[in-house]
Tab-separated table of C-alpha atoms in Angstrom:
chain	number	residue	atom	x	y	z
A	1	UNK	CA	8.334	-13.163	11.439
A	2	UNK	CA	6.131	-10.431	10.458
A	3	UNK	CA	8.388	-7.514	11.295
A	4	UNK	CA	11.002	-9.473	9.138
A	5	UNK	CA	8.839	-9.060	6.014
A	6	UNK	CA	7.740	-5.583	6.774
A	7	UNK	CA	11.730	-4.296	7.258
A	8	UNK	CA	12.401	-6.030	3.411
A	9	UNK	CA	9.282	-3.893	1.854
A	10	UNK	CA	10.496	-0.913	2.928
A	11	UNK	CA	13.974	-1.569	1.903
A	12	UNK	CA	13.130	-2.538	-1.473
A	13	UNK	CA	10.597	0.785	-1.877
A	14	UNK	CA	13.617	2.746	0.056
A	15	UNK	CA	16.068	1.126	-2.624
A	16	UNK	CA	13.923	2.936	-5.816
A	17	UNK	CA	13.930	6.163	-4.127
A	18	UNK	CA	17.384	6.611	-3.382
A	19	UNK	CA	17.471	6.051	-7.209
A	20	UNK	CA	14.754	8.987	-7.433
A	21	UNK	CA	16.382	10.964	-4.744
A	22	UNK	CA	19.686	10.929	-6.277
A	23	UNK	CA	17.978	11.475	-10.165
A	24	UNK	CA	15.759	14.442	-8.982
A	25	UNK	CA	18.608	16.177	-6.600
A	26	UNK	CA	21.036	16.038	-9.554
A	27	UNK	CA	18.989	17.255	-12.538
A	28	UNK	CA	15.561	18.919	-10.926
A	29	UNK	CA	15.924	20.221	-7.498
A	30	UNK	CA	19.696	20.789	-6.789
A	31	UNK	CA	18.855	22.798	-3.260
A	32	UNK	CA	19.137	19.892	-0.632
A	33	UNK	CA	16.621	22.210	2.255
A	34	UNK	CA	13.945	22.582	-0.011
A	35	UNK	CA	13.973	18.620	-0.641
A	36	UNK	CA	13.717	18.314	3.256
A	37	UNK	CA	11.024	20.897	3.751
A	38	UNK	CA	8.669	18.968	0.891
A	39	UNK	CA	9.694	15.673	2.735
A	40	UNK	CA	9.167	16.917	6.480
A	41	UNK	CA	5.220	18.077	5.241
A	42	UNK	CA	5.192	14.889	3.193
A	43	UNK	CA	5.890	12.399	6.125
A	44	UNK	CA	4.502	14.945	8.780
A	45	UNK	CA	0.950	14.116	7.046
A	46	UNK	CA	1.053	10.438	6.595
A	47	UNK	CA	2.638	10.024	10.056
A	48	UNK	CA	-0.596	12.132	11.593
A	49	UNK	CA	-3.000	10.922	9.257
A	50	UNK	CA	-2.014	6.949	10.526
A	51	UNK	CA	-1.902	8.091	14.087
A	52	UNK	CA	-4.771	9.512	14.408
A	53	UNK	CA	-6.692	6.691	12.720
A	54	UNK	CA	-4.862	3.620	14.502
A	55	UNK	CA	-3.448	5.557	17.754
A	56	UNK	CA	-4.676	6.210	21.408
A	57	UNK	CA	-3.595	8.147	24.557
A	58	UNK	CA	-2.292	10.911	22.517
A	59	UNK	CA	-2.221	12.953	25.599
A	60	UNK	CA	0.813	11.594	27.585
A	61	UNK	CA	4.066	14.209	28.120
A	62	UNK	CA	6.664	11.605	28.073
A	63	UNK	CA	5.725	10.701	24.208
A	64	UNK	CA	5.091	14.441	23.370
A	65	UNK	CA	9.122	14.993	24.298
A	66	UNK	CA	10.199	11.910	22.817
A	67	UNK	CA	8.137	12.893	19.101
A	68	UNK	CA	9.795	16.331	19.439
A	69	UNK	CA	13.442	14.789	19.975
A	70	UNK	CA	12.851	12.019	17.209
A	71	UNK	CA	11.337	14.424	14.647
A	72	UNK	CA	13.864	17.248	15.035
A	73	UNK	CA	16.677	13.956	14.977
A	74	UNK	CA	14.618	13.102	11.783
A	75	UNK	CA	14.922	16.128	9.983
A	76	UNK	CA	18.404	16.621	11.088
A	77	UNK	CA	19.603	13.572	9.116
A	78	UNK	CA	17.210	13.407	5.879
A	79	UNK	CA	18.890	17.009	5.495
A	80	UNK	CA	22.391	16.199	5.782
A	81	UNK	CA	21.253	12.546	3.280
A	82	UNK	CA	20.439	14.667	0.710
A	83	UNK	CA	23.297	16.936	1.286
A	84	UNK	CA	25.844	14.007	0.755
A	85	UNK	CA	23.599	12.949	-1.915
A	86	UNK	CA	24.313	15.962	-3.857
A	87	UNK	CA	27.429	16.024	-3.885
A	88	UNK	CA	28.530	12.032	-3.914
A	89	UNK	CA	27.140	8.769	-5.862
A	90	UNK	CA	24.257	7.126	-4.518
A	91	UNK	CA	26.047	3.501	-4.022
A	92	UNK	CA	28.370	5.248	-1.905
A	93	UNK	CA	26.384	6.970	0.397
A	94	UNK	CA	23.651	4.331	0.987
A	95	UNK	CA	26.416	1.913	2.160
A	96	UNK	CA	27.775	5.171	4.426
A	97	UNK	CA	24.016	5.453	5.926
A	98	UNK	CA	23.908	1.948	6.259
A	99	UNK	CA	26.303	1.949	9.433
A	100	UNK	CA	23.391	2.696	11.930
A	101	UNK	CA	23.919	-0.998	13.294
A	102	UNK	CA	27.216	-0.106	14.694
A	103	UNK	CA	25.887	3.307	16.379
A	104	UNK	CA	21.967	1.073	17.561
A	105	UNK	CA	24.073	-1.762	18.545
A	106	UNK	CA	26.408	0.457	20.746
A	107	UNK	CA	23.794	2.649	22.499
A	108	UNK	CA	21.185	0.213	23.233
A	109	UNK	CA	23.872	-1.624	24.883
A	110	UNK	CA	25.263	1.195	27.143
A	111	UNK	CA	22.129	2.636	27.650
A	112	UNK	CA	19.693	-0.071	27.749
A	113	UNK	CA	21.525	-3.281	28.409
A	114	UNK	CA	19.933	-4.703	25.271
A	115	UNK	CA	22.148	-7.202	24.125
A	116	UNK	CA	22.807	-10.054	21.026
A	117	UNK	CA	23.959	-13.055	21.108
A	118	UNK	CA	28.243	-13.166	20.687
A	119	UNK	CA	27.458	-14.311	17.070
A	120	UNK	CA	25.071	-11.441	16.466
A	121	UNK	CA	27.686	-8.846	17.034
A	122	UNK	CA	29.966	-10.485	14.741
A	123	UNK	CA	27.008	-10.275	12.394
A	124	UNK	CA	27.142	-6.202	12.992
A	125	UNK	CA	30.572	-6.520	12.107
A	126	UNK	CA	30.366	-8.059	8.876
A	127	UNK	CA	27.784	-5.740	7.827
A	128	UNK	CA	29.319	-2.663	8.740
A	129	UNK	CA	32.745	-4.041	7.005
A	130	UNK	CA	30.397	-5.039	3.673
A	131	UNK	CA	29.322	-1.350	3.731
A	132	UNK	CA	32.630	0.181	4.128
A	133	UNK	CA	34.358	-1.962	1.060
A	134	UNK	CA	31.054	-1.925	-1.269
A	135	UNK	CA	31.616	2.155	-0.747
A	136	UNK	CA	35.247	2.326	-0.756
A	137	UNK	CA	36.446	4.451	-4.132
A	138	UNK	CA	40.256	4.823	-5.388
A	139	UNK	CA	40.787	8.349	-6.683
A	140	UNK	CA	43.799	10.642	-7.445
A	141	UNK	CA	42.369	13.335	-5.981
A	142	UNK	CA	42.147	14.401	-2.249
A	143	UNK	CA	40.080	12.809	-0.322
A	144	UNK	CA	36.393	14.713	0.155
A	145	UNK	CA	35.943	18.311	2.309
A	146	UNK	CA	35.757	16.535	6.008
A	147	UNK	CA	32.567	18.443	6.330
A	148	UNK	CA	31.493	15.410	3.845
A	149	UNK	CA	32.183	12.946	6.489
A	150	UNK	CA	31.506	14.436	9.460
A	151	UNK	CA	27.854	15.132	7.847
A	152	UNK	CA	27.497	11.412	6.901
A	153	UNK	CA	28.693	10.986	10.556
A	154	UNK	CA	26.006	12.801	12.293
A	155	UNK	CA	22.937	12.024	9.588
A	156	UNK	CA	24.059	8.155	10.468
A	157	UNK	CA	24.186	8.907	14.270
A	158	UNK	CA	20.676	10.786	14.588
A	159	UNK	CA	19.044	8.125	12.253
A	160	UNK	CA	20.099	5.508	14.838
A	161	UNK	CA	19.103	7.472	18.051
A	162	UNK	CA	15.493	7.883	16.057
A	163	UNK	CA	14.944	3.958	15.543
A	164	UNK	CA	16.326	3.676	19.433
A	165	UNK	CA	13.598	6.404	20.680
A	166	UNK	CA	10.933	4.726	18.740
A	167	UNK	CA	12.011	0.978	20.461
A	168	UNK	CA	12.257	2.760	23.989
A	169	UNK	CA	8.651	4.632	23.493
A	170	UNK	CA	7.016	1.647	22.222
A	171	UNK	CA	7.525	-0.161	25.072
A	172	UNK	CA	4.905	1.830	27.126
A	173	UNK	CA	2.841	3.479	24.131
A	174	UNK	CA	1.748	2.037	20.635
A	175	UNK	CA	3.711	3.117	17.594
A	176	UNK	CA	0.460	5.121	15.970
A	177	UNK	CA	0.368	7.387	19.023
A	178	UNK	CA	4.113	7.587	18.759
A	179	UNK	CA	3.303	8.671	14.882
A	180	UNK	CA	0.787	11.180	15.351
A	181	UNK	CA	3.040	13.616	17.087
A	182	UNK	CA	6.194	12.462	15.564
A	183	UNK	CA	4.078	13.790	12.473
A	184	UNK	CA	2.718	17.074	14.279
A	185	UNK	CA	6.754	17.764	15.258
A	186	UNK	CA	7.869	16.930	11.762
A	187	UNK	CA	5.685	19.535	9.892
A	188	UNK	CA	6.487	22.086	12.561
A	189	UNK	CA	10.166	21.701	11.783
A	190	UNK	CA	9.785	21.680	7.809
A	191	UNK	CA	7.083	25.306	8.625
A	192	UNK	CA	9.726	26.900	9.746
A	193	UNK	CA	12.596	25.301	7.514
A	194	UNK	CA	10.379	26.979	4.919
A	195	UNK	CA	9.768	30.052	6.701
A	196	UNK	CA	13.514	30.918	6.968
A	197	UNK	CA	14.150	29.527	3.635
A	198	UNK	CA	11.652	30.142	1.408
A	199	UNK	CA	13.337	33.109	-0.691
A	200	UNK	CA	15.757	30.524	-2.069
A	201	UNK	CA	12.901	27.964	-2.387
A	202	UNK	CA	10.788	29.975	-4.662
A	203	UNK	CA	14.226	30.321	-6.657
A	204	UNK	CA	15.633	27.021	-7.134
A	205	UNK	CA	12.449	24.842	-7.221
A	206	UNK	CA	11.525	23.081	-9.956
A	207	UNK	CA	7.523	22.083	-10.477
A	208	UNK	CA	8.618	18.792	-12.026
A	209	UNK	CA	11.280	18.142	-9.573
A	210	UNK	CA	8.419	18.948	-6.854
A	211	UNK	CA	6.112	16.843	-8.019
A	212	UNK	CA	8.309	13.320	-8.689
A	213	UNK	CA	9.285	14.081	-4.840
A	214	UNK	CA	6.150	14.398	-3.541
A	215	UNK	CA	4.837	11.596	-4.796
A	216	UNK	CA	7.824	9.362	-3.870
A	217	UNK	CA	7.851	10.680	-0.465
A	218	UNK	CA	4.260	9.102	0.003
A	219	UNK	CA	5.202	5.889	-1.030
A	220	UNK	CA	8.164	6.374	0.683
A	221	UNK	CA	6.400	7.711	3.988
A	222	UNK	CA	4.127	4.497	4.095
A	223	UNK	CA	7.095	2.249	3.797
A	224	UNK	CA	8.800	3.754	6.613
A	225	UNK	CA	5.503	3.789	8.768
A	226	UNK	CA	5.990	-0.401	7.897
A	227	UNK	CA	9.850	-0.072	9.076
A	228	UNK	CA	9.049	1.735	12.208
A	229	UNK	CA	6.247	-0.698	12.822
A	230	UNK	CA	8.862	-3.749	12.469
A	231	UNK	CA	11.386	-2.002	15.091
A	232	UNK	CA	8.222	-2.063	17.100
A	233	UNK	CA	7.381	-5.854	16.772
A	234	UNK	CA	11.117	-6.726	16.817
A	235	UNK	CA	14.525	-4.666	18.317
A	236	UNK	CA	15.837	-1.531	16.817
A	237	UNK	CA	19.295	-3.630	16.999
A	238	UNK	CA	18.049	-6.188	14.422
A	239	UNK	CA	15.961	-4.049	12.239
A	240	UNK	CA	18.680	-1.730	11.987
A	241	UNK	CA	21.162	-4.505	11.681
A	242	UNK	CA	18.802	-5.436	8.780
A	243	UNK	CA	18.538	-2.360	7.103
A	244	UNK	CA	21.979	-2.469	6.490
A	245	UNK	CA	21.546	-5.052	3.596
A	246	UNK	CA	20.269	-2.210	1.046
A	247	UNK	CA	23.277	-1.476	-0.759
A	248	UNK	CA	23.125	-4.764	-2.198
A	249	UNK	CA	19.642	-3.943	-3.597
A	250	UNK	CA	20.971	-0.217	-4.815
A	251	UNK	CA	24.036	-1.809	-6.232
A	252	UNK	CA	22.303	-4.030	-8.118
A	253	UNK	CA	19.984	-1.464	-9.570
A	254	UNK	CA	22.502	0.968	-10.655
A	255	UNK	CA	24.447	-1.476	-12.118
A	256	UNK	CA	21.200	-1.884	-14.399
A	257	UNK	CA	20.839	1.493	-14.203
A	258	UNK	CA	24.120	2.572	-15.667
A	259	UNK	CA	24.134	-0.399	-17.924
A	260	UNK	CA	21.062	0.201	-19.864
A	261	UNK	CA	20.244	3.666	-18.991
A	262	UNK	CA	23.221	5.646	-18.594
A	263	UNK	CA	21.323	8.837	-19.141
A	264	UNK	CA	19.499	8.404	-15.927
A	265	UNK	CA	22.160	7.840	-13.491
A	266	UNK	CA	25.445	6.485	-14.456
A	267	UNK	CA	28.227	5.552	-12.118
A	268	UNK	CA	31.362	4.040	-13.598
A	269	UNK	CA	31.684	0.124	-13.142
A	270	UNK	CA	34.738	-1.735	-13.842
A	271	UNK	CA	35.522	-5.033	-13.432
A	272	UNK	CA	37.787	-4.564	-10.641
A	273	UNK	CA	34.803	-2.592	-8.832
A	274	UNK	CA	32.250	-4.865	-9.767
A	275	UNK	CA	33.945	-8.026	-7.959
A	276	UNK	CA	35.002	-5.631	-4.701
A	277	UNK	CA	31.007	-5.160	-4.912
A	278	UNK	CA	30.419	-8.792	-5.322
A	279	UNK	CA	32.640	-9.358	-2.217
A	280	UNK	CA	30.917	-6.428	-0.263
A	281	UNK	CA	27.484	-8.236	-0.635
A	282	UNK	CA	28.820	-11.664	0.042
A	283	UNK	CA	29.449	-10.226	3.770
A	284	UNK	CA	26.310	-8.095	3.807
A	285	UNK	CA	23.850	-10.990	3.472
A	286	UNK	CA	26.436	-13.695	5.585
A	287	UNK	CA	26.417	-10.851	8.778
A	288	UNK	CA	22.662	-10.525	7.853
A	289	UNK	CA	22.176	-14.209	8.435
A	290	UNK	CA	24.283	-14.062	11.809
A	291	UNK	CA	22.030	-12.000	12.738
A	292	UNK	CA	18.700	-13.919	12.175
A	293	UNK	CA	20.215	-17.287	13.707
């Protein structure tokens, strides 16, 4: 049950940076490409640095394709995360990201016959329903610009097809190799992010705001280097499946958050909200635990 302990590390370091993410992008570094070009070289590094040091048979053309696909599918949805994080609360969009089960559960199905048990897909279910009320908001107003959703759509979508070409590339080649060029094809992406973009980088960047990110994308990078590790050991079904339990850790720290610290982040917390939360989790961890029988 390694993988199992790896996948709750890098939730609970993933839960503190959404925090960070959401803190830096509001008050620091409000320009959502430069956050992706800092984290592209971030993770680009630590993903070559590991592979080179723990990987082998570097040169083989089916991985090469598959690091290109996964890292441009990378990029593609960290951008569009911070661009709903700019513009929404965090415990709303971390429950939104969180449907990847649905979208791992349905492709590795149709395309690789990889299936759960009946109670397993219930499990999916649950999860996916947890996320949708611990997220759901009442307002007045109209609801969001579609371009909202439909970017929440596709960041969800192409972090799912990542974790799913990682699990079908690790069946034939070990996750460090997989890492080295997923790292090469992530820094080549965020080179020429920033050489399109970097008039409006020099602009709106921040040296603080640079900094906090930087350093929380390295903690960050080596807890996702755990997580892709787990979807290695395990199935990107369950690990996704699994990953789907972190709103209940960011709800639960920016309750605290906007309790005690308002001045950080604050998001307002009624009663009413606070038991539709409650509920949410209640069917987070139960479809998590139909999916671990």
């Amino acid at each position: 049950m390694l993988w199992l302990i790896l996948v709750f590390i890098a939730l609970f370091i993933w839960t503190f940076e959404n925090v960070i993410d959401k803190f830096v992008i509001s008050h620091d570094l409000k320009d959502p490409v430069t956050l992706v070009t800092i984290f592209g070289l971030v993770f680009g590094m630590i993903f070559l640095a590991v592979g080179v040091f723990l990987g082998d048979n570097f040169f083989n053309q089916s991985l090469i394709l598959w690091a290109a696909v996964g890292g441009i599918l990378y990029i593609i949805a960290v951008w569009l995360y911070f661009y709903l994080m700019e513009y929404g609360e965090v415990s709303r969009i971390v429950p939104i990201i969180s449907l990847k089960p649905l979208v791992v559960v349905l492709v590795s199905f149709l395309v690789f016959n990889q299936r759960l048990e009946w109670y397993g897909y219930i499990g999916v279910l649950v999860i996916v329903f947890g996320a949708i009320l611990i997220s759901y908001q009442k307002t007045k107003r109209k609801i969001q610009k579609s371009h909202f959703f439909i970017g929440a759509a596709i960041s969800v979508t192409a972090f799912s097809l990542r974790n799913i070409i990682i699990e079908h590339v690790t069946t034939d080649a070990s996750i460090w190799s997989f890492l080295f060029w997923l790292g090469i094809m992530m820094m080549l992406s965020s080179l020429i992010i920033f050489a399109i973009h970097h008039p409006r980088i020099k602009k709106k960047a921040q040296l603080q705001g640079i900094n906090i990110m930087a350093v929380t994308f390295v903690v960050s990078g080596f807890a996702t280097v755990l997580f892709f590790k787990a979807i290695e050991m395990g199935t990107a079904s369950l690990v996704t499946a699994l990953s789907a339990t972190m709103p209940l850790f960011v709800f639960i720290v920016i309750t605290l958050i906007s309790k005690y610290h308002p001045k950080i982040i604050h998001e307002k917390i009624s009663k009413p909200i606070l038991i539709r939360k409650l509920v949410a989790i209640v069917f987070i961890i139960l479809g998590s635990v139909l999916l671990l029988v």
